[in-house]
PDB file of C-alpha atoms in Angstrom:
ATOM      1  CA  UNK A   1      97.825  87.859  98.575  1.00  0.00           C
ATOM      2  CA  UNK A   2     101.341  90.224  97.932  1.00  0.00           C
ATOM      3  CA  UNK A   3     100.641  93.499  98.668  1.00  0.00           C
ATOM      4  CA  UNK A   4     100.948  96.691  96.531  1.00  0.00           C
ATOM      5  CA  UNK A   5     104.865  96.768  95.407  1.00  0.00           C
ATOM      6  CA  UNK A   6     106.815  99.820  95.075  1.00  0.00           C
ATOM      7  CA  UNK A   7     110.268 100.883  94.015  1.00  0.00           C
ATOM      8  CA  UNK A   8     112.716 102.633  94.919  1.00  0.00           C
ATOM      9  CA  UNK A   9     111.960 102.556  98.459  1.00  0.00           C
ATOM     10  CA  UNK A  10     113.890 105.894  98.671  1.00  0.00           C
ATOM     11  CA  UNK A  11     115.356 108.332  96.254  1.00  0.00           C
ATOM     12  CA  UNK A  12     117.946 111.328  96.159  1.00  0.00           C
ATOM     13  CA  UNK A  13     118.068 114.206  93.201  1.00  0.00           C
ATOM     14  CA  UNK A  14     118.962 117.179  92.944  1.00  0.00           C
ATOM     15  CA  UNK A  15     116.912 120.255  91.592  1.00  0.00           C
ATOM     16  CA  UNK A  16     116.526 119.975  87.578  1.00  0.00           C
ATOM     17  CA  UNK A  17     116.775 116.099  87.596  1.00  0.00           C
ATOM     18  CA  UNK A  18     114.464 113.807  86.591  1.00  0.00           C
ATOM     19  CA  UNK A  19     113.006 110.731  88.296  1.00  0.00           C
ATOM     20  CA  UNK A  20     110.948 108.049  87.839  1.00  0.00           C
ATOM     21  CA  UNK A  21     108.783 106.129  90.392  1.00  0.00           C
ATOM     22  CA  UNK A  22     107.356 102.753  89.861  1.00  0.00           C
ATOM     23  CA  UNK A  23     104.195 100.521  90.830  1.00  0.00           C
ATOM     24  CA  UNK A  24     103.075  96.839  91.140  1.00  0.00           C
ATOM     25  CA  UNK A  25      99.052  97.200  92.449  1.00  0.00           C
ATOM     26  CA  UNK A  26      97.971  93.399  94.029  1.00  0.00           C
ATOM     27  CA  UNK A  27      96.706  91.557  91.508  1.00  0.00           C
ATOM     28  CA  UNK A  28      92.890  92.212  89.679  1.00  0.00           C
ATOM     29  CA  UNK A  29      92.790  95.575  91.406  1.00  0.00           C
ATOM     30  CA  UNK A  30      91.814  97.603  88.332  1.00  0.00           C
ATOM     31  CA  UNK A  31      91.884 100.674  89.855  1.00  0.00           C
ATOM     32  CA  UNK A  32      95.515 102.581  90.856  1.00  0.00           C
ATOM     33  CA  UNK A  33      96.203 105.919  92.429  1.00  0.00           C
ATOM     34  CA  UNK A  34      98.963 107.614  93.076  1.00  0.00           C
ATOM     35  CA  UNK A  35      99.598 110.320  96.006  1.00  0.00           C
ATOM     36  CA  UNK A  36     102.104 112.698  97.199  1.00  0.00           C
ATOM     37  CA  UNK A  37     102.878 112.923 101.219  1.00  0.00           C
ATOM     38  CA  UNK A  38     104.631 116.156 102.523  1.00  0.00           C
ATOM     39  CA  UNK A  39     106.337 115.934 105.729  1.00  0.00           C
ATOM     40  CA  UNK A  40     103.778 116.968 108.462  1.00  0.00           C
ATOM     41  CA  UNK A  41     100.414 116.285 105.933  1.00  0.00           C
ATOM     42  CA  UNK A  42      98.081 114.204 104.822  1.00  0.00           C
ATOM     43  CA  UNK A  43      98.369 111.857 101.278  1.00  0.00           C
ATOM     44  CA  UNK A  44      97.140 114.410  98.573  1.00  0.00           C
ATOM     45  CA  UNK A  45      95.735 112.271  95.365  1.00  0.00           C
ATOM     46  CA  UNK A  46      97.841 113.149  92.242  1.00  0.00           C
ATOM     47  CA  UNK A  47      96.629 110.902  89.776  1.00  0.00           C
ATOM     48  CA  UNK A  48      93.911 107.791  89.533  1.00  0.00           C
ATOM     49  CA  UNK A  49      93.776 105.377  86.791  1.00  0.00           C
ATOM     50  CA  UNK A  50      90.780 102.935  86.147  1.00  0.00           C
ATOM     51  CA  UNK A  51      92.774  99.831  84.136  1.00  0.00           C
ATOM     52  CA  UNK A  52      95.032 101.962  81.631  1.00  0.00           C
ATOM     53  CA  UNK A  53      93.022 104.958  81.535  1.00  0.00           C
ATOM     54  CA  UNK A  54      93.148 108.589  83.376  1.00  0.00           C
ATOM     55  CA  UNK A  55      89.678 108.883  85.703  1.00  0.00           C
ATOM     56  CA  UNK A  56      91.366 112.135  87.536  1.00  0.00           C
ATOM     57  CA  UNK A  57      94.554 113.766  87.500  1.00  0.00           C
ATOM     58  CA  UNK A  58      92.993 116.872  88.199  1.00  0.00           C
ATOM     59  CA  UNK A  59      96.011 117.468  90.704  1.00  0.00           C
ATOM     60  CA  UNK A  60      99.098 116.190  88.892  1.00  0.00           C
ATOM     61  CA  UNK A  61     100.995 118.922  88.121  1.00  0.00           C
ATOM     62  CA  UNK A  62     101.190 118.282  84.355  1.00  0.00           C
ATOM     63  CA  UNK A  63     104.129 120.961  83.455  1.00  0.00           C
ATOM     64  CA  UNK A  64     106.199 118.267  85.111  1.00  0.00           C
ATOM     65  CA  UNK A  65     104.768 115.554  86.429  1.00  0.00           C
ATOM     66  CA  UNK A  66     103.750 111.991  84.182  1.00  0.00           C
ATOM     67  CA  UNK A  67     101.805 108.801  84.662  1.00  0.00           C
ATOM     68  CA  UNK A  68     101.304 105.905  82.717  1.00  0.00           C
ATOM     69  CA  UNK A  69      99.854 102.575  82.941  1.00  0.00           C
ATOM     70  CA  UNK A  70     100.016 101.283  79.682  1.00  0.00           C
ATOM     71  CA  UNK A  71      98.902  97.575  80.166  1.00  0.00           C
ATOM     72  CA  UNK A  72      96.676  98.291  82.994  1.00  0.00           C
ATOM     73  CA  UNK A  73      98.961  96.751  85.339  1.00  0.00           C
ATOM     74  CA  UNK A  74     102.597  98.562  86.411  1.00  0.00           C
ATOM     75  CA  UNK A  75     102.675 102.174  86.500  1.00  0.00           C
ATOM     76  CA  UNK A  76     104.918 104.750  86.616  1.00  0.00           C
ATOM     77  CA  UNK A  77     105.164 108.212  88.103  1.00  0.00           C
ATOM     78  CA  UNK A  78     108.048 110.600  86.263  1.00  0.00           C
ATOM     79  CA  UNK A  79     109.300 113.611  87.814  1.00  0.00           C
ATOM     80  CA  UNK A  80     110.873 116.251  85.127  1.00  0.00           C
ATOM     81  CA  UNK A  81     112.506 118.208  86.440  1.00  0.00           C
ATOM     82  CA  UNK A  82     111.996 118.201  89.672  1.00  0.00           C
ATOM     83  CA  UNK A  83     112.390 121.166  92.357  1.00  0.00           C
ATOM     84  CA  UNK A  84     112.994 121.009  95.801  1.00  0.00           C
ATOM     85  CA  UNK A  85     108.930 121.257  96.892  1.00  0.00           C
ATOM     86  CA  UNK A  86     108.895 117.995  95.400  1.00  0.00           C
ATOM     87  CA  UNK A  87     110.501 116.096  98.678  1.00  0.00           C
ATOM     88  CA  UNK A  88     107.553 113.883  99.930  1.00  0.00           C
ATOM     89  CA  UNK A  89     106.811 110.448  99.767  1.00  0.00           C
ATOM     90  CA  UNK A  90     105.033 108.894  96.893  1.00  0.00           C
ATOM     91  CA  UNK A  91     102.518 106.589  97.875  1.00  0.00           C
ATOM     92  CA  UNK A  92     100.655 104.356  94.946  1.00  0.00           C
ATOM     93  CA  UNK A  93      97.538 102.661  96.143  1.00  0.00           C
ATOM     94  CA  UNK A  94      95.056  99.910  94.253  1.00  0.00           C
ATOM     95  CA  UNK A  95      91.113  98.673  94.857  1.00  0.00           C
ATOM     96  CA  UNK A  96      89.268  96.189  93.171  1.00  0.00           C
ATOM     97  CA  UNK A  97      86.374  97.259  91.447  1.00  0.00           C
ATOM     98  CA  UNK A  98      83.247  97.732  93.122  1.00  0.00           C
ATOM     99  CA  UNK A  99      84.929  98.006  96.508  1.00  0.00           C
ATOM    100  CA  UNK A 100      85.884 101.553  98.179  1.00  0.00           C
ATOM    101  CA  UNK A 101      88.819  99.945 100.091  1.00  0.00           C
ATOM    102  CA  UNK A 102      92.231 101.154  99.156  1.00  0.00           C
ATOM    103  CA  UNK A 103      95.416  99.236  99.793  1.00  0.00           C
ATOM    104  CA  UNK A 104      98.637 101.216  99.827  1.00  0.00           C
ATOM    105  CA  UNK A 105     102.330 100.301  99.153  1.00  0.00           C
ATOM    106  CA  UNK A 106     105.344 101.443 101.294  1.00  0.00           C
ATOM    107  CA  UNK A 107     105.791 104.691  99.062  1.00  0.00           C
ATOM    108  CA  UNK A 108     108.898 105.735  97.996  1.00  0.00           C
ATOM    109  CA  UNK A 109     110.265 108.703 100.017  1.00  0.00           C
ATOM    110  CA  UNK A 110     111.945 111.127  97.574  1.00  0.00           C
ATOM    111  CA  UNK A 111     114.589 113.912  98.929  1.00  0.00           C
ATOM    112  CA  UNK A 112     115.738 116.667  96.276  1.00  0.00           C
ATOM    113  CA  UNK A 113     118.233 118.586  97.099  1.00  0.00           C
TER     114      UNK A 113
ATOM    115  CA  UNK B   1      84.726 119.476  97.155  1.00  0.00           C
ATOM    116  CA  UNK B   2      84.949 117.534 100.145  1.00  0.00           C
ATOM    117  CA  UNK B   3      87.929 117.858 103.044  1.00  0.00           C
ATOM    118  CA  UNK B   4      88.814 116.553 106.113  1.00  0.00           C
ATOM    119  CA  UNK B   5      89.690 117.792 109.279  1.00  0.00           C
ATOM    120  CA  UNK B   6      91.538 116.568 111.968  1.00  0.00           C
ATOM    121  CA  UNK B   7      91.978 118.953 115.241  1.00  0.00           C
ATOM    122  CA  UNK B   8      94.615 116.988 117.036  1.00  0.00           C
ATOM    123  CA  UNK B   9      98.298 116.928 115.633  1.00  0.00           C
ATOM    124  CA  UNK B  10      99.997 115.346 118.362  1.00  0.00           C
ATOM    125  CA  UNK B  11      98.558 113.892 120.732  1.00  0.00           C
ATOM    126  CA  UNK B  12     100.611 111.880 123.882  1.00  0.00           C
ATOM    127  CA  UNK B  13      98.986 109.428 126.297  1.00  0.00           C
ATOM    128  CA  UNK B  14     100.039 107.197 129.034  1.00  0.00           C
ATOM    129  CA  UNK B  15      99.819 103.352 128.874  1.00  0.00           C
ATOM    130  CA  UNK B  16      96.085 102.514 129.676  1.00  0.00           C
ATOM    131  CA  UNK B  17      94.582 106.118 128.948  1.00  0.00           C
ATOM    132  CA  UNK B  18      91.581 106.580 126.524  1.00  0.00           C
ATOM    133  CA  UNK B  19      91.792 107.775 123.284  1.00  0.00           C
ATOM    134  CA  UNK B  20      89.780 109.938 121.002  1.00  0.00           C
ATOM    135  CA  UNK B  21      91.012 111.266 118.131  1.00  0.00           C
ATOM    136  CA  UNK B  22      88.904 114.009 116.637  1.00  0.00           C
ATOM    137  CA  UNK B  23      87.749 113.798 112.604  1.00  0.00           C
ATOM    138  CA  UNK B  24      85.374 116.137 110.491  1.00  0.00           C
ATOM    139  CA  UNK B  25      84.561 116.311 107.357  1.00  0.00           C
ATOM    140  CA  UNK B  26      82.641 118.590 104.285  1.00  0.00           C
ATOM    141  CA  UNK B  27      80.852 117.129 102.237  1.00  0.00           C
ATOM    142  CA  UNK B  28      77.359 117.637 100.718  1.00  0.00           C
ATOM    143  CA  UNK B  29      76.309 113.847  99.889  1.00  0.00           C
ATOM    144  CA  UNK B  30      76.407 110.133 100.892  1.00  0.00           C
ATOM    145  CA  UNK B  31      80.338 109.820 102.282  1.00  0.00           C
ATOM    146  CA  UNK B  32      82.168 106.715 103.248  1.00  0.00           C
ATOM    147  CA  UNK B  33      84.551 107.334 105.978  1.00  0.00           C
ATOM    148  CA  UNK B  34      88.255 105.799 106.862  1.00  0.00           C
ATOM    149  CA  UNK B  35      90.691 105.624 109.899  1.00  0.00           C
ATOM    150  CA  UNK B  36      93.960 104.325 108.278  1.00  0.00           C
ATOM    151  CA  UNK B  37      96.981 103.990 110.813  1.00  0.00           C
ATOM    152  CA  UNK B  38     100.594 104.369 109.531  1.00  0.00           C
ATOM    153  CA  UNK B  39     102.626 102.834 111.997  1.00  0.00           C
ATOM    154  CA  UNK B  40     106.415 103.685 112.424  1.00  0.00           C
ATOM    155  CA  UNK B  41     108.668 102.192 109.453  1.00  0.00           C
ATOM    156  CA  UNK B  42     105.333 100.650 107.677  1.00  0.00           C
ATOM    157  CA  UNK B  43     102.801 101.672 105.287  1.00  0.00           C
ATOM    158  CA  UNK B  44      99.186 102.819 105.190  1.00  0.00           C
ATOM    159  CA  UNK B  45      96.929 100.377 106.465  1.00  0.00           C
ATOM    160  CA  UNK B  46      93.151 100.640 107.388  1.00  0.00           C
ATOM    161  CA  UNK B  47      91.942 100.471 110.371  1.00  0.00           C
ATOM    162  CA  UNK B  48      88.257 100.368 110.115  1.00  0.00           C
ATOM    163  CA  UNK B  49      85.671 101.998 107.886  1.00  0.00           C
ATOM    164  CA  UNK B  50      81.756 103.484 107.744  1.00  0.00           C
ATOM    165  CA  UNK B  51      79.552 102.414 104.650  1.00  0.00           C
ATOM    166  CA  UNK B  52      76.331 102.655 105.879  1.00  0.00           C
ATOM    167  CA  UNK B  53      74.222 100.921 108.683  1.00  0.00           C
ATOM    168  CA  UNK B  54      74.959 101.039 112.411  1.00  0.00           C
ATOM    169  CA  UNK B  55      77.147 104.156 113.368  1.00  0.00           C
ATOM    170  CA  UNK B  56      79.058 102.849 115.522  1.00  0.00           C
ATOM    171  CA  UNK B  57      81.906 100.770 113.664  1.00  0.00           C
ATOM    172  CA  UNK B  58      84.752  98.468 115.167  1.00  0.00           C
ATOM    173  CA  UNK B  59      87.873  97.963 113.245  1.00  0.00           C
ATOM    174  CA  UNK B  60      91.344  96.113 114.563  1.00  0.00           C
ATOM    175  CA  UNK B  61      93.019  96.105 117.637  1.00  0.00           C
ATOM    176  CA  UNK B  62      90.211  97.337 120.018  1.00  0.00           C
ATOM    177  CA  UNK B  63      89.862 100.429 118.124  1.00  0.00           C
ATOM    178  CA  UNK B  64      85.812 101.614 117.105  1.00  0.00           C
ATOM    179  CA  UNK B  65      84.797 104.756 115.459  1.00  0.00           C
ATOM    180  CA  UNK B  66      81.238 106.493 115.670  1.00  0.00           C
ATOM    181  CA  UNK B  67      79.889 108.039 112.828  1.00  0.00           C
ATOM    182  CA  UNK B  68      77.612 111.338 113.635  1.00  0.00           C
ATOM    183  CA  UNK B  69      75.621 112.964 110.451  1.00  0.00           C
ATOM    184  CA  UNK B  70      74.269 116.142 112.004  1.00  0.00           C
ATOM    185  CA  UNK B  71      77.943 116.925 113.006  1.00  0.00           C
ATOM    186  CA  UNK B  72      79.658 115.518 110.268  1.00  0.00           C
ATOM    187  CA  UNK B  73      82.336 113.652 112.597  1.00  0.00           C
ATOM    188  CA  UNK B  74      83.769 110.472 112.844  1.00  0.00           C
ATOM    189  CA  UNK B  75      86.080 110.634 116.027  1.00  0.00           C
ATOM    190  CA  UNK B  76      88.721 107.105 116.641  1.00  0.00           C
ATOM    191  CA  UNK B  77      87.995 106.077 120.264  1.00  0.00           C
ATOM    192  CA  UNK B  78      90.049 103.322 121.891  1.00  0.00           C
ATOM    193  CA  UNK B  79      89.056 102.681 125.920  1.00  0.00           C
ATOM    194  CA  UNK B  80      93.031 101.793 126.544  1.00  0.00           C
ATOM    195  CA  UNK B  81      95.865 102.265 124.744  1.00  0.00           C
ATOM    196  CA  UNK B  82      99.031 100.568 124.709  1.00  0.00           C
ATOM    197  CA  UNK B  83     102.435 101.027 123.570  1.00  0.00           C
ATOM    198  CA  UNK B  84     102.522  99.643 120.400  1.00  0.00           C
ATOM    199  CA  UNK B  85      99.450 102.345 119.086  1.00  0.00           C
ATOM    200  CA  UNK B  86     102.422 104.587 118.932  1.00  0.00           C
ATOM    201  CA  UNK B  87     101.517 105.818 115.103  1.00  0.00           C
ATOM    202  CA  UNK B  88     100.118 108.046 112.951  1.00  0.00           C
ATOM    203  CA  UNK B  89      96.870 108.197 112.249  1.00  0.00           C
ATOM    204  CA  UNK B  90      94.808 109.372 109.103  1.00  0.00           C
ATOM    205  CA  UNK B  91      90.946 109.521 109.152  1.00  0.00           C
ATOM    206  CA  UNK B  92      89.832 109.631 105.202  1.00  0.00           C
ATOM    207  CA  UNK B  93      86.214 110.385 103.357  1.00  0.00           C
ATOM    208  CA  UNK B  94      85.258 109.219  99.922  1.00  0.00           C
ATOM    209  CA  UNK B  95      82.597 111.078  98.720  1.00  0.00           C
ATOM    210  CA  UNK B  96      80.309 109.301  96.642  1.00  0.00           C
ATOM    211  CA  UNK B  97      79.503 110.715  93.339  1.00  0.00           C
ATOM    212  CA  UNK B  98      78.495 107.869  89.960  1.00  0.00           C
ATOM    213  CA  UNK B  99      81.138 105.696  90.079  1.00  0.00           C
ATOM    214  CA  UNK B 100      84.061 107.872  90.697  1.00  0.00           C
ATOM    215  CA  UNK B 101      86.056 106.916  94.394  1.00  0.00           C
ATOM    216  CA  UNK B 102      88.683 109.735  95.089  1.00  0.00           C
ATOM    217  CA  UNK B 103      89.788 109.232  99.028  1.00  0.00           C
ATOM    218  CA  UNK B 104      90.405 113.216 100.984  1.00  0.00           C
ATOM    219  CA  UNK B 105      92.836 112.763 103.675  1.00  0.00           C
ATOM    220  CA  UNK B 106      93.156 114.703 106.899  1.00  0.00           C
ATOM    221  CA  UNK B 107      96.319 115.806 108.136  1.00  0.00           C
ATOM    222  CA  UNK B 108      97.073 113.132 110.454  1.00  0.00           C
ATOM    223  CA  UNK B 109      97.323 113.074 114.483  1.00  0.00           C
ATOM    224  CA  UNK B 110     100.542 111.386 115.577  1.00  0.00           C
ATOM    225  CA  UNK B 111      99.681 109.451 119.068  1.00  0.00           C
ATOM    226  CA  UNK B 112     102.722 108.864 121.323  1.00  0.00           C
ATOM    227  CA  UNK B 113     101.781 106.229 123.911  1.00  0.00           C
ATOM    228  CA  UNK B 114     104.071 106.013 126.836  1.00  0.00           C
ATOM    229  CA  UNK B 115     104.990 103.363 129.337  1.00  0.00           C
TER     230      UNK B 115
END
């Protein structure tokens, strides 16, 4: 089966700009998450969606950061605007229902400068 | 809350050495527990896990994991590495609370295996 799909593979901004991230989970995983991965650290959970709705984003920082995954498929992650603490890699991540297994994408690694 | 942590950030071994990567974690209830590996240029994948049952788990590539309750660890053990572990490596916990799954991360231990 295709993995999870992710695009861009890598971004450059600078501060102020905004950007937006997107994700393709393998297929019937209902469940999507999205993570942020600073240089030197472990993924951090920003957001995690259970078909098209919100389960936890209890970590997104909402004064600038967006999800969405409207159809329960695709999602995407917006940046607006972003600041220069917001260089990581963005790493989106899907599980089937019922199983505790996560599968990850290649993440997008995002440099503002 | 639960959290992870991991005591060794880099760690550098010779071709053939032993390996054992150090992993605790806090948490108050049932956990499952994750070594993911993140090798150079590629993405997250999972190298074994703990549901429940025998401690003592065995995941890809020769690598096995023991899961101890009373000290809340989960330590990566390989008897001899090679080369191509050269990586970083994660170990993860879910804690288990209804229906929610929300995976804590350690820091990572980058192993550099040389020839």
């Amino acid at each position: 089966e295709a993995g999870v799909a992710q695009s861009p593979r890598y971004k450059i901004i600078e501060k102020r700009q905004s950007v937006a991230f997107w994700c393709n989970p393998i297929s019937g995983h209902a469940t999507l998450y999205w993570y942020q991965q600073i240089l030197g650290q472990g993924p951090k959970l920003l957001i995690q969606f259970q078909n098209n709705g919100v389960v936890d984003d209890s970590q997104l920082p909402k004064d600038r950061f967006s999800a969405e995954r409207l159809k329960g498929v695709d999602s995407t992650l917006k940046i607006q605007p972003a600041k220069l603490e917001d260089s990581a890699v963005y790493l989106c991540a899907s599980r089937r229902q019922g199983v505790y297994e996560q599968y990850f994408g290649p993440g997008t690694r995002l440099t503002v400068t | 809350a639960q959290s992870v942590s991991q005591h060794n950030h880099h760690v550098i071994l010779s071709e053939a050495a032993s390996l054992e990567l150090g992993c605790n974690y806090s948490y108050g209830g049932t956990v499952n527990l994750f070594w993911y590996v993140q090798y150079p240029g590629q993405h997250l994948q999972l190298l074994l896990k703990y549901f429940s049952g025998d401690p003592l788990v065995k995941g890809i590539k020769g690598f096995e994991a023991e899961f101890i309750k009373s000290k809340f660890s989960f330590n990566l053990r390989k008897p001899s590495v090679q080369w191509s572990d050269t990586a970083e490596y994660f170990c993860a916990v879910n804690g288990l609370s209804g229906t929610a799954s929300k995976l804590t991360f350690g820091t990572g231990t980058r192993l550099q295996v040389t020839l």
